[in-house]
CSV table of N, CA and C in Angstrom, one decimal:
chain,number,residue,atom,x,y,z
Y,6,LEU,N,115.8,-54.2,-179.3
Y,6,LEU,CA,114.4,-54.0,-179.6
Y,6,LEU,C,113.6,-53.5,-178.3
Y,7,ALA,N,113.9,-54.1,-177.2
Y,7,ALA,CA,113.3,-53.7,-176.0
Y,7,ALA,C,113.6,-52.2,-175.6
Y,8,PHE,N,114.8,-51.8,-175.8
Y,8,PHE,CA,115.2,-50.4,-175.6
Y,8,PHE,C,114.4,-49.5,-176.4
Y,9,THR,N,114.3,-49.8,-177.7
Y,9,THR,CA,113.5,-49.0,-178.6
Y,9,THR,C,112.1,-48.8,-178.2
Y,10,PHE,N,111.5,-49.9,-177.7
Y,10,PHE,CA,110.1,-49.9,-177.3
Y,10,PHE,C,110.0,-49.0,-176.0
Y,11,ILE,N,110.8,-49.2,-175.1
Y,11,ILE,CA,110.8,-48.4,-173.8
Y,11,ILE,C,111.1,-46.9,-174.2
Y,12,GLY,N,112.0,-46.6,-175.1
Y,12,GLY,CA,112.2,-45.3,-175.5
Y,12,GLY,C,111.0,-44.6,-176.1
Y,13,GLN,N,110.3,-45.3,-176.9
Y,13,GLN,CA,109.1,-44.8,-177.5
Y,13,GLN,C,108.0,-44.5,-176.5
Y,14,GLN,N,107.9,-45.4,-175.5
Y,14,GLN,CA,106.9,-45.2,-174.4
Y,14,GLN,C,107.2,-44.0,-173.6
Y,15,VAL,N,108.5,-43.7,-173.3
Y,15,VAL,CA,108.9,-42.5,-172.6
Y,15,VAL,C,108.5,-41.3,-173.3
Y,16,PHE,N,108.8,-41.2,-174.6
Y,16,PHE,CA,108.5,-40.0,-175.4
Y,16,PHE,C,107.0,-39.8,-175.6
Y,17,SER,N,106.2,-40.8,-175.5
Y,17,SER,CA,104.8,-40.7,-175.7
Y,17,SER,C,104.1,-40.2,-174.4
Y,18,GLN,N,104.8,-40.1,-173.3
Y,18,GLN,CA,104.2,-39.7,-172.0
Y,18,GLN,C,104.5,-38.2,-171.7
Y,19,LEU,N,104.0,-37.3,-172.5
Y,19,LEU,CA,104.3,-35.9,-172.3
Y,19,LEU,C,103.1,-35.1,-172.3
Y,20,TYR,N,102.9,-34.2,-171.3
Y,20,TYR,CA,101.8,-33.2,-171.4
Y,20,TYR,C,102.5,-31.9,-171.7
Y,21,ILE,N,101.9,-31.1,-172.5
Y,21,ILE,CA,102.3,-29.7,-172.8
Y,21,ILE,C,101.2,-28.8,-172.4
Y,22,VAL,N,101.5,-27.8,-171.5
Y,22,VAL,CA,100.6,-26.9,-171.0
Y,22,VAL,C,101.1,-25.5,-171.3
Y,23,SER,N,100.3,-24.7,-172.2
Y,23,SER,CA,100.8,-23.4,-172.6
Y,23,SER,C,99.7,-22.3,-172.1
Y,24,VAL,N,100.3,-21.2,-171.7
Y,24,VAL,CA,99.4,-20.1,-171.4
Y,24,VAL,C,99.5,-19.2,-172.6
Y,25,LEU,N,98.3,-19.0,-173.2
Y,25,LEU,CA,98.2,-18.3,-174.5
Y,25,LEU,C,97.3,-17.1,-174.4
Y,26,ASN,N,97.5,-16.1,-175.2
Y,26,ASN,CA,96.5,-15.1,-175.5
Y,26,ASN,C,95.3,-15.7,-176.1
Y,27,THR,N,94.1,-15.2,-175.8
Y,27,THR,CA,92.9,-15.8,-176.4
Y,27,THR,C,92.9,-15.8,-177.9
Y,28,SER,N,93.6,-14.8,-178.5
Y,28,SER,CA,93.7,-14.7,-179.9
Y,28,SER,C,94.6,-15.8,-180.5
Y,29,SER,N,95.4,-16.4,-179.7
Y,29,SER,CA,96.3,-17.5,-180.1
Y,29,SER,C,95.8,-18.9,-179.8
Y,30,ASP,N,94.6,-19.0,-179.2
Y,30,ASP,CA,94.0,-20.2,-178.9
Y,30,ASP,C,93.6,-20.9,-180.2
Y,31,PRO,N,94.2,-22.1,-180.5
Y,31,PRO,CA,93.9,-22.7,-181.8
Y,31,PRO,C,92.5,-23.3,-181.9
Y,32,THR,N,91.9,-23.5,-180.7
Y,32,THR,CA,90.5,-24.1,-180.7
Y,32,THR,C,89.4,-23.0,-180.8
Y,33,GLY,N,89.8,-21.7,-180.6
Y,33,GLY,CA,88.8,-20.7,-180.6
Y,33,GLY,C,87.8,-20.7,-179.5
Y,34,THR,N,88.1,-21.4,-178.4
Y,34,THR,CA,87.2,-21.6,-177.3
Y,34,THR,C,86.9,-20.4,-176.5
Y,35,CYS,N,88.0,-19.6,-176.2
Y,35,CYS,CA,87.9,-18.4,-175.3
Y,35,CYS,C,87.4,-17.2,-176.0
Y,36,ASP,N,86.6,-16.4,-175.4
Y,36,ASP,CA,86.1,-15.2,-175.9
Y,36,ASP,C,86.8,-14.0,-175.2
Y,37,TYR,N,87.4,-13.1,-176.0
Y,37,TYR,CA,88.2,-12.1,-175.4
Y,37,TYR,C,87.4,-11.1,-174.5
Y,38,THR,N,86.1,-11.0,-174.7
Y,38,THR,CA,85.3,-10.1,-173.9
Y,38,THR,C,85.2,-10.6,-172.5
Y,39,ASN,N,85.4,-11.9,-172.3
Y,39,ASN,CA,85.2,-12.4,-170.9
Y,39,ASN,C,86.5,-12.9,-170.3
Y,40,TYR,N,87.5,-13.3,-171.1
Y,40,TYR,CA,88.8,-13.8,-170.6
Y,40,TYR,C,89.9,-13.2,-171.5
Y,41,GLU,N,91.1,-13.2,-170.8
Y,41,GLU,CA,92.3,-12.6,-171.5
Y,41,GLU,C,93.2,-13.7,-171.9
Y,42,LEU,N,93.2,-14.9,-171.2
Y,42,LEU,CA,94.1,-15.9,-171.5
Y,42,LEU,C,93.4,-17.3,-171.6
Y,43,ALA,N,94.2,-18.2,-172.3
Y,43,ALA,CA,93.7,-19.6,-172.4
Y,43,ALA,C,94.8,-20.5,-172.0
Y,44,ILE,N,94.5,-21.5,-171.1
Y,44,ILE,CA,95.4,-22.5,-170.8
Y,44,ILE,C,95.1,-23.7,-171.7
Y,45,TYR,N,96.1,-23.9,-172.6
Y,45,TYR,CA,96.0,-24.9,-173.6
Y,45,TYR,C,96.8,-26.1,-173.3
Y,46,VAL,N,96.1,-27.3,-173.1
Y,46,VAL,CA,96.7,-28.5,-172.7
Y,46,VAL,C,96.6,-29.6,-173.8
Y,47,VAL,N,97.8,-30.2,-174.1
Y,47,VAL,CA,97.8,-31.3,-175.0
Y,47,VAL,C,98.3,-32.5,-174.2
Y,48,ASP,N,97.5,-33.6,-174.1
Y,48,ASP,CA,97.9,-34.7,-173.4
Y,48,ASP,C,98.7,-35.7,-174.2
Y,49,PRO,N,99.2,-36.8,-173.6
Y,49,PRO,CA,100.0,-37.7,-174.3
Y,49,PRO,C,99.4,-38.4,-175.5
Y,50,ALA,N,98.0,-38.5,-175.5
Y,50,ALA,CA,97.3,-39.0,-176.7
Y,50,ALA,C,97.1,-38.0,-177.8
Y,51,GLY,N,97.4,-36.8,-177.5
Y,51,GLY,CA,97.2,-35.7,-178.5
Y,51,GLY,C,95.9,-35.0,-178.4
Y,52,SER,N,95.1,-35.3,-177.4
Y,52,SER,CA,93.9,-34.6,-177.1
Y,52,SER,C,94.1,-33.2,-176.6
Y,53,GLU,N,93.3,-32.2,-177.0
Y,53,GLU,CA,93.5,-30.8,-176.6
Y,53,GLU,C,92.3,-30.4,-175.7
Y,54,THR,N,92.7,-29.7,-174.6
Y,54,THR,CA,91.7,-29.1,-173.8
Y,54,THR,C,92.1,-27.6,-173.5
Y,55,VAL,N,91.1,-26.8,-173.4
Y,55,VAL,CA,91.3,-25.4,-173.1
Y,55,VAL,C,90.5,-24.9,-171.9
Y,56,THR,N,91.2,-24.2,-171.0
Y,56,THR,CA,90.6,-23.5,-169.9
Y,56,THR,C,90.8,-22.0,-170.1
Y,57,CYS,N,89.7,-21.3,-170.1
Y,57,CYS,CA,89.7,-19.8,-170.3
Y,57,CYS,C,89.9,-19.2,-168.9
Y,58,ILE,N,90.8,-18.3,-168.8
Y,58,ILE,CA,91.1,-17.7,-167.5
Y,58,ILE,C,91.3,-16.2,-167.6
Y,59,ASP,N,91.2,-15.5,-166.5
Y,59,ASP,CA,91.5,-14.1,-166.4
Y,59,ASP,C,93.0,-14.0,-166.2
Y,60,GLU,N,93.7,-13.0,-166.8
Y,60,GLU,CA,95.1,-12.9,-166.6
Y,60,GLU,C,95.6,-12.4,-165.3
Y,61,ASP,N,94.7,-11.7,-164.6
Y,61,ASP,CA,95.0,-11.2,-163.2
Y,61,ASP,C,95.1,-12.3,-162.2
Y,62,VAL,N,96.2,-12.2,-161.4
Y,62,VAL,CA,96.4,-13.2,-160.3
Y,62,VAL,C,95.3,-13.0,-159.3
Y,63,ASP,N,94.9,-11.7,-159.0
Y,63,ASP,CA,93.9,-11.5,-158.0
Y,63,ASP,C,92.5,-12.0,-158.5
Y,64,SER,N,92.3,-12.1,-159.8
Y,64,SER,CA,91.0,-12.6,-160.3
Y,64,SER,C,91.0,-14.1,-160.5
Y,65,GLY,N,92.0,-14.8,-160.0
Y,65,GLY,CA,92.0,-16.3,-160.1
Y,65,GLY,C,92.8,-16.9,-161.2
Y,66,GLY,N,93.6,-16.1,-162.0
Y,66,GLY,CA,94.3,-16.7,-163.1
Y,66,GLY,C,95.4,-17.7,-162.6
Y,67,LEU,N,96.1,-17.3,-161.6
Y,67,LEU,CA,97.2,-18.2,-161.1
Y,67,LEU,C,96.5,-19.5,-160.4
Y,68,LYS,N,95.4,-19.3,-159.7
Y,68,LYS,CA,94.7,-20.4,-159.1
Y,68,LYS,C,94.3,-21.4,-160.2
Y,69,ALA,N,93.7,-20.9,-161.3
Y,69,ALA,CA,93.3,-21.8,-162.4
Y,69,ALA,C,94.4,-22.5,-163.0
Y,70,LEU,N,95.5,-21.8,-163.2
Y,70,LEU,CA,96.7,-22.5,-163.8
Y,70,LEU,C,97.2,-23.6,-162.8
Y,71,SER,N,97.3,-23.3,-161.5
Y,71,SER,CA,97.7,-24.2,-160.5
Y,71,SER,C,96.8,-25.5,-160.5
Y,72,GLN,N,95.5,-25.3,-160.6
Y,72,GLN,CA,94.6,-26.4,-160.7
Y,72,GLN,C,94.9,-27.3,-161.9
Y,73,VAL,N,95.1,-26.7,-163.0
Y,73,VAL,CA,95.4,-27.5,-164.2
Y,73,VAL,C,96.6,-28.3,-164.0
Y,74,LEU,N,97.7,-27.6,-163.6
Y,74,LEU,CA,99.0,-28.3,-163.4
Y,74,LEU,C,98.9,-29.4,-162.3
Y,75,ASN,N,98.2,-29.1,-161.2
Y,75,ASN,CA,98.1,-30.1,-160.1
Y,75,ASN,C,97.3,-31.3,-160.5
Y,76,ASN,N,96.3,-31.1,-161.4
Y,76,ASN,CA,95.6,-32.3,-161.9
Y,76,ASN,C,96.5,-33.2,-162.7
Y,77,ILE,N,97.4,-32.7,-163.4
Y,77,ILE,CA,98.3,-33.5,-164.2
Y,77,ILE,C,99.4,-34.1,-163.3
Y,78,ILE,N,99.9,-33.3,-162.3
Y,78,ILE,CA,100.9,-33.8,-161.4
Y,78,ILE,C,100.3,-34.9,-160.6
Y,79,SER,N,99.1,-34.9,-160.2
Y,79,SER,CA,98.4,-35.9,-159.4
Y,79,SER,C,98.4,-37.3,-160.1
Y,80,GLN,N,98.6,-37.3,-161.4
Y,80,GLN,CA,98.6,-38.5,-162.2
Y,80,GLN,C,100.0,-39.1,-162.3
Y,81,GLY,N,101.0,-38.5,-161.6
Y,81,GLY,CA,102.3,-39.0,-161.6
Y,81,GLY,C,103.3,-38.3,-162.5
Y,82,TYR,N,102.9,-37.2,-163.1
Y,82,TYR,CA,103.7,-36.4,-164.0
Y,82,TYR,C,104.5,-35.4,-163.2
Y,83,LYS,N,105.7,-35.0,-163.7
Y,83,LYS,CA,106.5,-34.0,-163.0
Y,83,LYS,C,106.8,-32.9,-164.1
Y,84,ILE,N,106.9,-31.7,-163.6
Y,84,ILE,CA,107.4,-30.6,-164.5
Y,84,ILE,C,108.9,-30.8,-164.8
Y,85,THR,N,109.2,-31.0,-166.1
Y,85,THR,CA,110.5,-31.2,-166.5
Y,85,THR,C,111.2,-30.0,-167.1
Y,86,ASN,N,110.4,-29.1,-167.6
Y,86,ASN,CA,110.9,-27.9,-168.2
Y,86,ASN,C,109.8,-26.8,-168.3
Y,87,ILE,N,110.2,-25.6,-168.1
Y,87,ILE,CA,109.3,-24.4,-168.2
Y,87,ILE,C,110.0,-23.4,-169.2
Y,88,GLN,N,109.3,-23.1,-170.2
Y,88,GLN,CA,109.8,-22.0,-171.1
Y,88,GLN,C,108.9,-20.8,-170.9
Y,89,THR,N,109.5,-19.7,-170.5
Y,89,THR,CA,108.7,-18.5,-170.2
Y,89,THR,C,108.6,-17.6,-171.4
Y,90,GLY,N,107.6,-16.7,-171.4
Y,90,GLY,CA,107.5,-15.7,-172.4
Y,90,GLY,C,108.6,-14.7,-172.3
Y,91,GLU,N,108.8,-13.9,-173.3
Y,91,GLU,CA,109.8,-12.9,-173.2
Y,91,GLU,C,109.2,-11.5,-173.5
Y,92,ARG,N,109.5,-10.6,-172.6
Y,92,ARG,CA,109.0,-9.2,-172.7
Y,92,ARG,C,110.2,-8.3,-172.6
Y,93,GLN,N,110.5,-7.5,-173.6
Y,93,GLN,CA,111.5,-6.5,-173.6
Y,93,GLN,C,112.9,-7.2,-173.1
Y,94,GLY,N,113.1,-8.4,-173.7
Y,94,GLY,CA,114.4,-9.0,-173.4
Y,94,GLY,C,114.5,-9.8,-172.1
Y,95,VAL,N,113.4,-9.8,-171.3
Y,95,VAL,CA,113.4,-10.4,-170.0
Y,95,VAL,C,112.5,-11.6,-170.1
Y,96,SER,N,113.0,-12.8,-169.7
Y,96,SER,CA,112.1,-14.0,-169.6
Y,96,SER,C,111.3,-13.9,-168.3
Y,97,THR,N,110.0,-14.0,-168.4
Y,97,THR,CA,109.1,-13.8,-167.2
Y,97,THR,C,107.9,-14.8,-167.3
Y,98,PHE,N,107.4,-15.0,-166.1
Y,98,PHE,CA,106.2,-15.8,-165.9
Y,98,PHE,C,105.1,-15.0,-165.4
Y,99,LEU,N,105.4,-14.0,-164.6
Y,99,LEU,CA,104.4,-13.0,-164.1
Y,99,LEU,C,104.9,-11.6,-164.5
Y,100,GLN,N,104.0,-10.7,-164.6
Y,100,GLN,CA,104.4,-9.4,-164.9
Y,100,GLN,C,103.5,-8.4,-164.1
Y,101,THR,N,104.1,-7.3,-163.7
Y,101,THR,CA,103.4,-6.3,-162.9
Y,101,THR,C,103.0,-5.2,-163.9
Y,102,THR,N,101.7,-4.9,-163.8
Y,102,THR,CA,101.2,-3.8,-164.7
Y,102,THR,C,100.6,-2.7,-163.9
Y,103,GLY,N,100.6,-1.6,-164.4
Y,103,GLY,CA,99.9,-0.4,-163.8
Y,103,GLY,C,100.7,0.1,-162.6
Y,104,TYR,N,102.0,-0.2,-162.4
Y,104,TYR,CA,102.8,0.3,-161.3
Y,104,TYR,C,103.0,1.8,-161.5
Y,105,ASP,N,102.6,2.6,-160.5
Y,105,ASP,CA,102.8,4.0,-160.5
Y,105,ASP,C,103.1,4.5,-159.1
Y,106,PRO,N,104.4,4.5,-158.7
Y,106,PRO,CA,104.8,4.9,-157.4
Y,106,PRO,C,104.5,6.4,-157.1
Y,107,VAL,N,104.4,7.2,-158.1
Y,107,VAL,CA,104.1,8.7,-157.9
Y,107,VAL,C,102.7,8.8,-157.3
Y,108,ASN,N,101.7,8.1,-157.9
Y,108,ASN,CA,100.3,8.2,-157.5
Y,108,ASN,C,99.9,7.2,-156.4
Y,109,GLY,N,100.9,6.4,-156.0
Y,109,GLY,CA,100.7,5.4,-154.9
Y,109,GLY,C,100.0,4.1,-155.4
Y,110,TYR,N,99.9,3.8,-156.7
Y,110,TYR,CA,99.3,2.6,-157.2
Y,110,TYR,C,100.4,1.5,-157.3
Y,111,SER,N,100.2,0.4,-156.6
Y,111,SER,CA,101.3,-0.6,-156.6
Y,111,SER,C,101.1,-1.6,-157.8
Y,112,GLY,N,100.1,-1.4,-158.6
Y,112,GLY,CA,100.0,-2.3,-159.8
Y,112,GLY,C,99.3,-3.6,-159.4
Y,113,SER,N,99.3,-4.5,-160.4
Y,113,SER,CA,98.7,-5.8,-160.2
Y,113,SER,C,99.6,-6.8,-160.9
Y,114,GLU,N,99.6,-8.0,-160.4
Y,114,GLU,CA,100.3,-9.1,-161.0
Y,114,GLU,C,99.5,-9.9,-162.0
Y,115,GLU,N,100.0,-10.1,-163.2
Y,115,GLU,CA,99.3,-10.8,-164.2
Y,115,GLU,C,100.2,-12.0,-164.7
Y,116,LEU,N,99.5,-13.1,-165.2
Y,116,LEU,CA,100.2,-14.1,-165.9
Y,116,LEU,C,100.6,-13.6,-167.2
Y,117,PHE,N,101.8,-14.0,-167.6
Y,117,PHE,CA,102.4,-13.5,-168.9
Y,117,PHE,C,102.2,-14.6,-170.0
Y,118,PRO,N,101.5,-14.3,-171.1
Y,118,PRO,CA,101.3,-15.3,-172.1
Y,118,PRO,C,102.6,-15.7,-172.7
Y,119,GLY,N,102.6,-16.9,-173.2
Y,119,GLY,CA,103.8,-17.5,-173.9
Y,119,GLY,C,104.5,-18.5,-173.0
Y,120,THR,N,104.1,-18.6,-171.7
Y,120,THR,CA,104.8,-19.6,-170.9
Y,120,THR,C,104.3,-21.0,-171.2
Y,121,THR,N,105.2,-22.0,-171.3
Y,121,THR,CA,104.8,-23.3,-171.6
Y,121,THR,C,105.5,-24.3,-170.6
Y,122,PHE,N,104.7,-25.2,-170.0
Y,122,PHE,CA,105.1,-26.2,-169.1
Y,122,PHE,C,105.2,-27.5,-169.8
Y,123,PHE,N,106.3,-28.3,-169.6
Y,123,PHE,CA,106.4,-29.6,-170.1
Y,123,PHE,C,106.4,-30.6,-168.9
Y,124,LEU,N,105.5,-31.5,-168.9
Y,124,LEU,CA,105.4,-32.5,-167.8
Y,124,LEU,C,105.5,-33.9,-168.4
Y,125,SER,N,106.3,-34.7,-167.7
Y,125,SER,CA,106.5,-36.0,-168.2
Y,125,SER,C,106.6,-37.0,-167.0
Y,126,VAL,N,106.5,-38.3,-167.4
Y,126,VAL,CA,106.6,-39.3,-166.3
Y,126,VAL,C,108.1,-39.5,-166.0
Y,127,PRO,N,108.4,-39.5,-164.8
Y,127,PRO,CA,109.9,-39.6,-164.4
Y,127,PRO,C,110.4,-41.0,-164.7
């Protein structure tokens, strides 16, 4: 009986953090005219929060994602799994867009939607 109780407690301590297109945001919080991505967080109690971000790393997208993850990690959670989005058969977390070596444009790094982080209590 004690093992069952402890097992249920372990499974109930999971955060899920997904990077989604704003059109995939189930809460409808983010407006595509201002933001390209939504960081969708489900806490262990089942509460949902959404942070609207720019997809560009240079425009603070990676910084915003880092802050969300660090807030959860500071509560004692650890990343246990990362599922990345898939683009043209390649699993990726960041993507380079606009790369044009002929015209000298190095492109920009963007967060790739579809990445999900699973954080649990060790």
